[in-house]
C-alpha positions as protocol buffer text, in pm:
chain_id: "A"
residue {
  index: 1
  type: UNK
  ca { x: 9966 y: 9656 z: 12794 }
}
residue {
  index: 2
  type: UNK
  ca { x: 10002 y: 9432 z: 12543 }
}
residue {
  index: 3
  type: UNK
  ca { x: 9632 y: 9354 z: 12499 }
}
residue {
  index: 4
  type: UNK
  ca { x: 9554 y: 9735 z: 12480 }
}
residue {
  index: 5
  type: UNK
  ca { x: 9711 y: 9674 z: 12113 }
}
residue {
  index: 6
  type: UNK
  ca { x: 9489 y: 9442 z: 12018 }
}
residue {
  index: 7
  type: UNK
  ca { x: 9203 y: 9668 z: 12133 }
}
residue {
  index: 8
  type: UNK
  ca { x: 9370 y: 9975 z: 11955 }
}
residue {
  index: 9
  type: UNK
  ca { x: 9341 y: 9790 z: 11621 }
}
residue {
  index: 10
  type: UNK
  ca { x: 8979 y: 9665 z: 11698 }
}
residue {
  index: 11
  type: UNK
  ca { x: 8864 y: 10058 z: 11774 }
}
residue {
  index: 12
  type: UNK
  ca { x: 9044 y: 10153 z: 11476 }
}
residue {
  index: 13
  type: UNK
  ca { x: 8801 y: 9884 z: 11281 }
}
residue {
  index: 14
  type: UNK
  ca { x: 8503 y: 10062 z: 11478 }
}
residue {
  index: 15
  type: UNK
  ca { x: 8568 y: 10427 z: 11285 }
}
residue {
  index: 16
  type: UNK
  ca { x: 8615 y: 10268 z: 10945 }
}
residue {
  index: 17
  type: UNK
  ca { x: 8627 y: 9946 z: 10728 }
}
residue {
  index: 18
  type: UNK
  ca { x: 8913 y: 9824 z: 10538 }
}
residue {
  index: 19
  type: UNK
  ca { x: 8960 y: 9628 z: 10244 }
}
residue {
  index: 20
  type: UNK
  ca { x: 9158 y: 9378 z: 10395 }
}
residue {
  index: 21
  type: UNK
  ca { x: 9232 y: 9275 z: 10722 }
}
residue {
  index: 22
  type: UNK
  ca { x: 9602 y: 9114 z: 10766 }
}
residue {
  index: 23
  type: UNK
  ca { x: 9696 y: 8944 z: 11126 }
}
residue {
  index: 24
  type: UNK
  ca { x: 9962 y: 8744 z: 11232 }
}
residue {
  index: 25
  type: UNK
  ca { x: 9887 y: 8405 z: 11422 }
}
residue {
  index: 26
  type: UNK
  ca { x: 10078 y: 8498 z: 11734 }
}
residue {
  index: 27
  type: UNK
  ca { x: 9975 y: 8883 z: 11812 }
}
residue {
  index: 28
  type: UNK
  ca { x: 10003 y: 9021 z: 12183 }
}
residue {
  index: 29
  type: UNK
  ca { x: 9697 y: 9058 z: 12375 }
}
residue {
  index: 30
  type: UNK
  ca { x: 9497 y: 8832 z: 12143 }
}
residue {
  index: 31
  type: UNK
  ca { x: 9584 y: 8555 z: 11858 }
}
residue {
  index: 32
  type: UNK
  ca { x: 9533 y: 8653 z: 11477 }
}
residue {
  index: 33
  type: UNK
  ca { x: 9157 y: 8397 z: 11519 }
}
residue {
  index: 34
  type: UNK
  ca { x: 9031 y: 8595 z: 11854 }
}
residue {
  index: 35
  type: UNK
  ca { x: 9106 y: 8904 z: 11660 }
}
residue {
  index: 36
  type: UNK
  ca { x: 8894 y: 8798 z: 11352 }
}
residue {
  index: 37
  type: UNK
  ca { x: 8648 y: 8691 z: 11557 }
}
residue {
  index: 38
  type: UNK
  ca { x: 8626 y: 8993 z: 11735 }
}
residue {
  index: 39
  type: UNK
  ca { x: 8642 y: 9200 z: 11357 }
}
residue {
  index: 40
  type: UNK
  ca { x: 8362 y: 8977 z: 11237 }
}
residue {
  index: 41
  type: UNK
  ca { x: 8160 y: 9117 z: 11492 }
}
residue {
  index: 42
  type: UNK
  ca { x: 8187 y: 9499 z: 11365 }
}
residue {
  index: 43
  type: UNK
  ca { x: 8239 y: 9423 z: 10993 }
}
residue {
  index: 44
  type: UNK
  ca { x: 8053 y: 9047 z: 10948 }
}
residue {
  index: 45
  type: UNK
  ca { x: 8170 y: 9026 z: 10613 }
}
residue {
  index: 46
  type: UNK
  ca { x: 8563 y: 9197 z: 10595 }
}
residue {
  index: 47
  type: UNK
  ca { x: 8805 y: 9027 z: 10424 }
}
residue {
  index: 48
  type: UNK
  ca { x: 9128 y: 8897 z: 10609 }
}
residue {
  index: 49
  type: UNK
  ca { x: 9400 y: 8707 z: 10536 }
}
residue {
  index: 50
  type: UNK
  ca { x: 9642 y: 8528 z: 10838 }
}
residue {
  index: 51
  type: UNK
  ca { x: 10037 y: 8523 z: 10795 }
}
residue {
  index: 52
  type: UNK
  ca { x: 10177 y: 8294 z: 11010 }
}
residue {
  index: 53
  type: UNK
  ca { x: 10509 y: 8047 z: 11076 }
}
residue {
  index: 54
  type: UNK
  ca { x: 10285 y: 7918 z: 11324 }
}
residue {
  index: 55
  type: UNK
  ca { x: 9930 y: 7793 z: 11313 }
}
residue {
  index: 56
  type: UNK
  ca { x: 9674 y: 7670 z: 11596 }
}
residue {
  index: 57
  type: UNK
  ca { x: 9448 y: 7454 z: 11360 }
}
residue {
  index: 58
  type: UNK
  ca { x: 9243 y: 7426 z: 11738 }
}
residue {
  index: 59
  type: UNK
  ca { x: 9204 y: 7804 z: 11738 }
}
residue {
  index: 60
  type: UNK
  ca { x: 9142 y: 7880 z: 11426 }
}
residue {
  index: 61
  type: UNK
  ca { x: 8851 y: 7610 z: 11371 }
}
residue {
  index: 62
  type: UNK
  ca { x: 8714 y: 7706 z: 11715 }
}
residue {
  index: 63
  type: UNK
  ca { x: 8685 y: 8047 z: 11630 }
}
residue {
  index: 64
  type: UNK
  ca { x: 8465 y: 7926 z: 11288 }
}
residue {
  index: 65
  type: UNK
  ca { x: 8634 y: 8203 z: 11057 }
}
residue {
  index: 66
  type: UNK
  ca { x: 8659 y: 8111 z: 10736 }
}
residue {
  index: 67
  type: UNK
  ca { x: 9012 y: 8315 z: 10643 }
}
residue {
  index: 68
  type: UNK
  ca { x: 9295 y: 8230 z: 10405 }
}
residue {
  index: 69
  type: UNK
  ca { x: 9630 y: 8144 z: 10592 }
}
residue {
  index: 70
  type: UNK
  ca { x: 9970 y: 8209 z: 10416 }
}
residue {
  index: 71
  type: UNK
  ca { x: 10256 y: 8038 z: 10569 }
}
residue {
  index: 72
  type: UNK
  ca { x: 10588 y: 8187 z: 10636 }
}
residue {
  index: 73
  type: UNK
  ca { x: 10820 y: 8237 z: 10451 }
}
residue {
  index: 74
  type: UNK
  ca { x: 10671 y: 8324 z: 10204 }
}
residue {
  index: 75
  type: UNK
  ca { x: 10775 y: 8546 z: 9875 }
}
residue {
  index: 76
  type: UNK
  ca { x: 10680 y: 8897 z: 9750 }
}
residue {
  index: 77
  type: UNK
  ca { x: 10474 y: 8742 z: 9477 }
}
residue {
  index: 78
  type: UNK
  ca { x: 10308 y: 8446 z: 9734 }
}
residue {
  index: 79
  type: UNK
  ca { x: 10147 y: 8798 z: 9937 }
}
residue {
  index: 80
  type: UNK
  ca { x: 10090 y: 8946 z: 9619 }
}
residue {
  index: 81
  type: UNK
  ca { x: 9856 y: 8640 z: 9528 }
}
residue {
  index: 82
  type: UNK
  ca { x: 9737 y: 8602 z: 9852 }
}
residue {
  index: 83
  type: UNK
  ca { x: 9624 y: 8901 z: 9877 }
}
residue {
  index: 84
  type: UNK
  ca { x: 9442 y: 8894 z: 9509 }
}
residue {
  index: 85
  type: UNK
  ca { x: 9264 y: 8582 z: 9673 }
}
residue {
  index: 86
  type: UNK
  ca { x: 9129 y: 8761 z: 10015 }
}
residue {
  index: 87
  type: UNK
  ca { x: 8964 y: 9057 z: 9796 }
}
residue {
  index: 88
  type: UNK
  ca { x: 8844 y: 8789 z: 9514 }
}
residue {
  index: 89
  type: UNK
  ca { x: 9072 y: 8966 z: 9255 }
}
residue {
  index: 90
  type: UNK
  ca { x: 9239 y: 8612 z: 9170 }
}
């Protein structure tokens, strides 16, 4: 069940393109870098940003995406930046 989330955000991605994608690390059914891989794939060029208290430096430089990781906790104005930074508003 829990990867059919993972899949349900992926097929959302499929019918239309975001400005940013956010993901958690530690998701069900696939990690926040198997999900940007797999995002990569139907928009090559989609801006994401990882949240995380926890961070798989293996996975992430496996998976070769290039994303911006903010570490929890973190403060209102820390996403507010971070976000800025994914879209290349900073």
């Amino acid at each position: 069940m829990t990867r059919a989330f993972a899949l349900a955000g992926l097929a959302a991605l499929a019918n239309r393109k975001p400005d940013l994608v956010l993901v958690d690390f530690a998701m069900p059914g696939l990690n926040g870098a198997e999900f940007l891989v797999e995002a990569a794939r139907i928009h090559p060029r989609l801006p994401c940003l990882m949240i995380t208290g926890y961070w798989d430096t293996d996975a992430m430089a496996e998976s070769r995406i290039d994303c911006p990781i903010l570490r929890k906790p973190f403060t209102h104005a820390e996403l507010r930046d971070a976000v800025a930074a994914a879209l290349g508003e900073a």
